[in-house]
Amino acid sequence: MDFSKDQKHFKMLAKDFIKKVKDKEISVIKNTEKILKEAKNINKEYSYFNFISEEYALKQAQEIEKSIKQNKAQGSLLGLPISVKDCICTQSIPSSSGSKILENYIPPFNATVIQKCLQEGAIIIGKTSQDEFGFGGFSTNSAFEIPKNPFDKTRATGGSSGGSAGFTQATSLPHISIAESTGGSIVNPSSFCGVYGLCPTYGLISRYGLIDYANSLDKIGPMAKNIEDIELMLNTIKGQDPKDSTSLNQELKKSKIKKIAIIKESLGVDKQIKDLILEKLDSLKIKYNLISLPITQRYGIQTYYLIAMSEASTNLAKLAGLTHGSQLHLKGTFNEYFSEVRSKFLGKEAKRRIILGTFARMSGFRNAYYLKAMKVRTLIINEYKKAFKKYDLLVSPTMPILPPKFSEIEKLTPLQNYMMDILTVGPNLAGLPHSNIPAGFINKLPVGILFIADHLCENNLIEIGKKLK
Amino acid sequence: MEINKELIQKIAQNARLNLTEEEIKEFLPQLKEILEAFSTLDKLNTAKTKPSFQPIEIKNIYQDDISEPSLPQDIALSNTKHKKNGFFQGPKAL
C-alpha cells in the first residue's frame, strides 16, 4: 500500500488543519468520512485498530459542523481525528486493553485525557491495537489481530502501542494518536514505525481512566507525524486532575539546551544504528559529551520488570468475571469461579507476569525482590538527577535493533524479549520525560533517536525535535 | 529457594489461576531463567537506601469533604450479566 498519496495533506500540521476547519475551508464531516474510509482500508492489511468507531465519529463530526455553521464552534483540536490506544477508557466505545478478559467491555465514562480532547473538538476514530495490558514490546501479545509494520508487513510495529504508531505513519491525513507507556511503549513503536512519540513526566498527564498496567510507571502521551502536533496535544491533555491523586500541580519549565550527553553504554548497539544516531546528532551542530550511567544500564531491566510485574499482578486481581469484562456461568465458590474466568481469558504473557509479580510480593521473597527493586530504583533516579545537574538532554538510540521479523520474534525467550527494553526502561523508571525523534532509515527501515530530559523539561524535547526537522 | 512445580502451583493458587500441566512445564524453565537474571540486583549494596515507591515524591493529597453524585446503579451494573435486584451477583461464598 502506498502511504504517501494525498501529499497535500500528508504534511499538513494539525494546527493548520484546525485553522482551515474554523475558516470553513475544510468540511469536518467529509474529512471524517475520508479518514474512516482510509482507516478501514488500512486495517484490512495492517490491523492497527481493534475497533473503528465509525458511527460515533460521524455523529461527533455532524455536531461539530453544525456548531461551526452557527459560528459557535471553538476548541484547540476542532475537527481533528484522533486515535486512542485501547487501554484508555472511551465512553460507549469498546476498550479491551488488547485482552480477551475485557473483550466487549464498554466503559461508562471517559478517561480525563479523552474528556479534554472531546471538549476541544477532537473526533475519536477508533481504538488502536496493543499488547495485552501493555505486556510486550512488539504488539505480538495482543489477544486480537497483530499490527504489522507500515514499511514491511513481515515485521513488527514495536509495542505495546503498536497500532497507534502504525496508523500514525500510515494515514495520509492530519491525525494524532493518544498512546501509553510503562517501560517504553510510546518511544519503542514510534521508533519502529518512524513517527514522533513523547512520554511525559510521570504525573503530568492524568491517568484517570487508563486501564492500568503499573501505577508508578504508567504515563499517557501523544504520537504524531511532526513535533508541532506533539506539542499541541501535550498542552491540551496535561494538567492536574483531582481524580488522579498522583497527578502533578506544577508547570513545565522553559526550554534550555546548552549541554547534551550521549549515554555511553547505549553505543554498543548495531554499528549502523550507532552511526546514524551520531550523524543525526552532528547535524545539530551542538557539542555533546559522553556520560556513563552504569547502574541504569546494568540493572534497569531487572528493576523495571520486578516493579512492573508486582504492580500488574495487583492491578489484574480486579479482573475476575464479576463486575465487568468476560464472564462465565456462575458455578463453584468465589475462588473457583475467579480462577476459571482468569485462566480462560488471560493470555500467556499476562499469566507469566502475574505469577512473577505475585512471587515477588510474597511473604519471604518480598524483601529480596520487590523491596530490593524499589531501592535500586532510588539509585537509578539519583544517577539521572546527577546527570541532569550537568546536562540538559541525554541521548541514545531508542531501540537496540531494527524492527524485527515476526519469525525472529517467535524464537525469542521471554527474557530475551524483556532485554529489548534496555534503552527505554531507565527514563520510565525515573518518571523522566523522553521522546523518539525519527533519525532516518537503514535498509528502508526506520531508526529513532531517544532524548531524555529532567522532570518537567518537556520543552527541551520539543525544542530539540524542532531543531532536528 | 528452589523454583519448582509445587511453588508455581502455590503462587498460581494465590493469584487465582488454574495453570495446566503444559503451562507449568513451559513456565518452569522460563521463570527460573528470569529470576536468576533478576537476582543480580543482590550485587548492589542498598542497606542505607530508601525505596522509591513513586518516581516523583508525592505528598498527601487532600480534598474538601463535599459529596458529589456517584455512578448511578444501572450504569455500574451495565457491564455485567450477573446481577439481581440492583446488586452484583456472585457465586457461593462457601
PDB file of C-alpha atoms in Angstrom, chain A residues 105-106 108 201-202 216 245-246 299 302-303 305-306 321-325 327-328 330 332-335 337-340 342-343 346 348 351-352 354-356 358-359 362 365 369-379 381 413-415 418 429-431 455, chain B residues 1 3 7-8 10-19 23 26-27 30-31 33-35 37-47 49-59 61 63 71 75-82 88-94:
ATOM      1  CA  TYR A 105     -16.155  -4.010  27.846  1.00  0.00           C
ATOM      2  CA  ILE A 106     -17.865  -0.664  27.209  1.00  0.00           C
ATOM      3  CA  PRO A 108     -19.439   4.052  31.251  1.00  0.00           C
ATOM      4  CA  THR A 201       6.966  13.376  33.191  1.00  0.00           C
ATOM      5  CA  TYR A 202       5.150  10.921  35.472  1.00  0.00           C
ATOM      6  CA  SER A 216       4.041   4.005  39.453  1.00  0.00           C
ATOM      7  CA  SER A 245      -4.005  11.682  43.225  1.00  0.00           C
ATOM      8  CA  THR A 246      -0.629  11.170  41.524  1.00  0.00           C
ATOM      9  CA  TYR A 299      20.267  -3.113  36.484  1.00  0.00           C
ATOM     10  CA  GLN A 302      15.615  -6.278  36.384  1.00  0.00           C
ATOM     11  CA  THR A 303      14.421  -3.306  38.432  1.00  0.00           C
ATOM     12  CA  TYR A 305      10.315  -5.810  35.463  1.00  0.00           C
ATOM     13  CA  LEU A 306      10.186  -6.630  39.186  1.00  0.00           C
ATOM     14  CA  GLY A 321     -15.614 -12.055  35.776  1.00  0.00           C
ATOM     15  CA  LEU A 322     -17.914 -10.374  38.254  1.00  0.00           C
ATOM     16  CA  THR A 323     -18.454  -6.625  37.760  1.00  0.00           C
ATOM     17  CA  HIS A 324     -17.250  -6.232  34.182  1.00  0.00           C
ATOM     18  CA  GLY A 325     -15.305  -7.988  31.458  1.00  0.00           C
ATOM     19  CA  GLN A 327     -17.810 -13.818  32.243  1.00  0.00           C
ATOM     20  CA  LEU A 328     -18.817 -17.461  32.555  1.00  0.00           C
ATOM     21  CA  LEU A 330     -21.687 -18.815  37.835  1.00  0.00           C
ATOM     22  CA  GLY A 332     -18.496 -23.215  42.342  1.00  0.00           C
ATOM     23  CA  THR A 333     -17.148 -20.908  45.039  1.00  0.00           C
ATOM     24  CA  PHE A 334     -15.814 -17.372  44.523  1.00  0.00           C
ATOM     25  CA  ASN A 335     -12.226 -18.624  44.252  1.00  0.00           C
ATOM     26  CA  TYR A 337     -15.162 -19.072  39.644  1.00  0.00           C
ATOM     27  CA  PHE A 338     -12.492 -16.359  39.640  1.00  0.00           C
ATOM     28  CA  SER A 339      -9.786 -18.900  38.788  1.00  0.00           C
ATOM     29  CA  GLU A 340     -11.820 -20.361  35.943  1.00  0.00           C
ATOM     30  CA  ARG A 342      -8.985 -15.691  34.671  1.00  0.00           C
ATOM     31  CA  SER A 343      -7.434 -18.904  33.387  1.00  0.00           C
ATOM     32  CA  LEU A 346      -5.967 -14.096  30.222  1.00  0.00           C
ATOM     33  CA  LYS A 348       0.116 -16.473  28.311  1.00  0.00           C
ATOM     34  CA  LYS A 351      -0.232 -15.239  33.291  1.00  0.00           C
ATOM     35  CA  ARG A 352       3.573 -15.311  33.308  1.00  0.00           C
ATOM     36  CA  ILE A 354       1.047 -12.382  37.246  1.00  0.00           C
ATOM     37  CA  ILE A 355       2.995 -15.415  38.517  1.00  0.00           C
ATOM     38  CA  LEU A 356       6.267 -13.472  38.674  1.00  0.00           C
ATOM     39  CA  THR A 358       2.791 -12.443  42.843  1.00  0.00           C
ATOM     40  CA  PHE A 359       6.018 -14.286  43.721  1.00  0.00           C
ATOM     41  CA  MET A 362       5.008 -12.916  48.564  1.00  0.00           C
ATOM     42  CA  PHE A 365      10.503 -13.087  48.952  1.00  0.00           C
ATOM     43  CA  TYR A 369      12.801  -8.890  45.115  1.00  0.00           C
ATOM     44  CA  TYR A 370      10.072  -6.226  45.397  1.00  0.00           C
ATOM     45  CA  LEU A 371      11.663  -4.005  48.063  1.00  0.00           C
ATOM     46  CA  LYS A 372      15.131  -4.508  46.601  1.00  0.00           C
ATOM     47  CA  ALA A 373      13.879  -3.289  43.216  1.00  0.00           C
ATOM     48  CA  MET A 374      12.326  -0.217  44.839  1.00  0.00           C
ATOM     49  CA  LYS A 375      15.661   0.602  46.452  1.00  0.00           C
ATOM     50  CA  VAL A 376      17.608   0.131  43.207  1.00  0.00           C
ATOM     51  CA  ARG A 377      15.048   2.440  41.604  1.00  0.00           C
ATOM     52  CA  THR A 378      16.243   5.131  44.036  1.00  0.00           C
ATOM     53  CA  LEU A 379      19.821   4.572  42.873  1.00  0.00           C
ATOM     54  CA  ILE A 381      16.760   8.091  39.889  1.00  0.00           C
ATOM     55  CA  THR A 413      12.675 -16.453  25.057  1.00  0.00           C
ATOM     56  CA  PRO A 414      10.661 -14.263  27.452  1.00  0.00           C
ATOM     57  CA  LEU A 415      13.905 -12.938  28.982  1.00  0.00           C
ATOM     58  CA  TYR A 418      12.413  -8.199  28.102  1.00  0.00           C
ATOM     59  CA  LEU A 429      11.555   4.020  35.999  1.00  0.00           C
ATOM     60  CA  ALA A 430      12.654   7.529  36.922  1.00  0.00           C
ATOM     61  CA  GLY A 431       9.455   9.163  35.598  1.00  0.00           C
ATOM     62  CA  HIS A 455      11.381  16.211  35.209  1.00  0.00           C
TER      63      HIS A 455
ATOM     64  CA  MET B   1      14.680 -21.073  47.341  1.00  0.00           C
ATOM     65  CA  ILE B   3      11.753 -22.689  41.826  1.00  0.00           C
ATOM     66  CA  LEU B   7       5.994 -23.373  44.263  1.00  0.00           C
ATOM     67  CA  ILE B   8       4.462 -22.336  40.935  1.00  0.00           C
ATOM     68  CA  LYS B  10       1.134 -22.328  45.195  1.00  0.00           C
ATOM     69  CA  ILE B  11       1.727 -18.941  43.559  1.00  0.00           C
ATOM     70  CA  ALA B  12      -0.923 -19.685  40.925  1.00  0.00           C
ATOM     71  CA  GLN B  13      -3.423 -20.527  43.644  1.00  0.00           C
ATOM     72  CA  ASN B  14      -2.708 -17.177  45.369  1.00  0.00           C
ATOM     73  CA  ALA B  15      -3.169 -15.428  42.035  1.00  0.00           C
ATOM     74  CA  ARG B  16      -6.390 -17.295  41.227  1.00  0.00           C
ATOM     75  CA  LEU B  17      -5.014 -19.025  38.154  1.00  0.00           C
ATOM     76  CA  ASN B  18      -5.504 -22.676  37.194  1.00  0.00           C
ATOM     77  CA  LEU B  19      -2.345 -23.500  35.253  1.00  0.00           C
ATOM     78  CA  GLU B  23       1.707 -24.278  31.112  1.00  0.00           C
ATOM     79  CA  GLU B  26       6.597 -24.308  29.799  1.00  0.00           C
ATOM     80  CA  PHE B  27       6.803 -21.699  32.548  1.00  0.00           C
ATOM     81  CA  GLN B  30      11.419 -19.596  31.801  1.00  0.00           C
ATOM     82  CA  LEU B  31      10.724 -18.429  35.351  1.00  0.00           C
ATOM     83  CA  GLU B  33      15.934 -18.072  33.898  1.00  0.00           C
ATOM     84  CA  ILE B  34      14.128 -14.807  34.585  1.00  0.00           C
ATOM     85  CA  LEU B  35      14.502 -14.974  38.377  1.00  0.00           C
ATOM     86  CA  ALA B  37      18.647 -12.719  35.931  1.00  0.00           C
ATOM     87  CA  PHE B  38      16.635 -10.606  38.387  1.00  0.00           C
ATOM     88  CA  SER B  39      18.699 -11.871  41.326  1.00  0.00           C
ATOM     89  CA  THR B  40      21.743  -9.942  40.043  1.00  0.00           C
ATOM     90  CA  LEU B  41      20.287  -6.965  41.960  1.00  0.00           C
ATOM     91  CA  ASP B  42      21.888  -8.602  45.028  1.00  0.00           C
ATOM     92  CA  LYS B  43      25.241  -7.254  43.816  1.00  0.00           C
ATOM     93  CA  LEU B  44      24.172  -3.736  44.747  1.00  0.00           C
ATOM     94  CA  ASN B  45      24.535  -2.524  48.311  1.00  0.00           C
ATOM     95  CA  THR B  46      21.237  -0.854  49.220  1.00  0.00           C
ATOM     96  CA  ALA B  47      21.450  -1.191  53.006  1.00  0.00           C
ATOM     97  CA  THR B  49      18.912   3.298  50.530  1.00  0.00           C
ATOM     98  CA  LYS B  50      15.257   4.234  50.915  1.00  0.00           C
ATOM     99  CA  PRO B  51      12.829   2.611  48.486  1.00  0.00           C
ATOM    100  CA  SER B  52      11.146   4.780  45.807  1.00  0.00           C
ATOM    101  CA  PHE B  53       7.569   3.574  45.530  1.00  0.00           C
ATOM    102  CA  GLN B  54       6.915   6.506  43.171  1.00  0.00           C
ATOM    103  CA  PRO B  55       9.403   8.093  40.739  1.00  0.00           C
ATOM    104  CA  ILE B  56       8.480  11.581  41.966  1.00  0.00           C
ATOM    105  CA  GLU B  57       7.754  12.327  45.598  1.00  0.00           C
ATOM    106  CA  ILE B  58       4.036  12.609  46.243  1.00  0.00           C
ATOM    107  CA  LYS B  59       2.779  14.323  49.357  1.00  0.00           C
ATOM    108  CA  ILE B  61      -3.350  14.906  48.637  1.00  0.00           C
ATOM    109  CA  GLN B  63      -9.869  17.210  49.021  1.00  0.00           C
ATOM    110  CA  LEU B  71     -22.077   6.404  39.348  1.00  0.00           C
ATOM    111  CA  ILE B  75     -24.633   2.292  34.876  1.00  0.00           C
ATOM    112  CA  ALA B  76     -22.487   0.489  37.439  1.00  0.00           C
ATOM    113  CA  LEU B  77     -24.286  -2.765  36.559  1.00  0.00           C
ATOM    114  CA  SER B  78     -24.249  -2.174  32.796  1.00  0.00           C
ATOM    115  CA  ASN B  79     -21.192  -4.326  32.079  1.00  0.00           C
ATOM    116  CA  THR B  80     -22.266  -7.492  33.860  1.00  0.00           C
ATOM    117  CA  LYS B  81     -24.835 -10.208  33.182  1.00  0.00           C
ATOM    118  CA  HIS B  82     -24.559 -11.377  36.794  1.00  0.00           C
ATOM    119  CA  PHE B  88     -23.915  -7.692  41.590  1.00  0.00           C
ATOM    120  CA  GLN B  89     -24.495 -11.437  41.839  1.00  0.00           C
ATOM    121  CA  GLY B  90     -21.652 -13.775  42.682  1.00  0.00           C
ATOM    122  CA  PRO B  91     -21.141 -17.498  43.168  1.00  0.00           C
ATOM    123  CA  LYS B  92     -21.452 -19.226  46.545  1.00  0.00           C
ATOM    124  CA  ALA B  93     -19.351 -17.808  49.358  1.00  0.00           C
ATOM    125  CA  LEU B  94     -18.554 -21.248  50.773  1.00  0.00           C
TER     126      LEU B  94
END
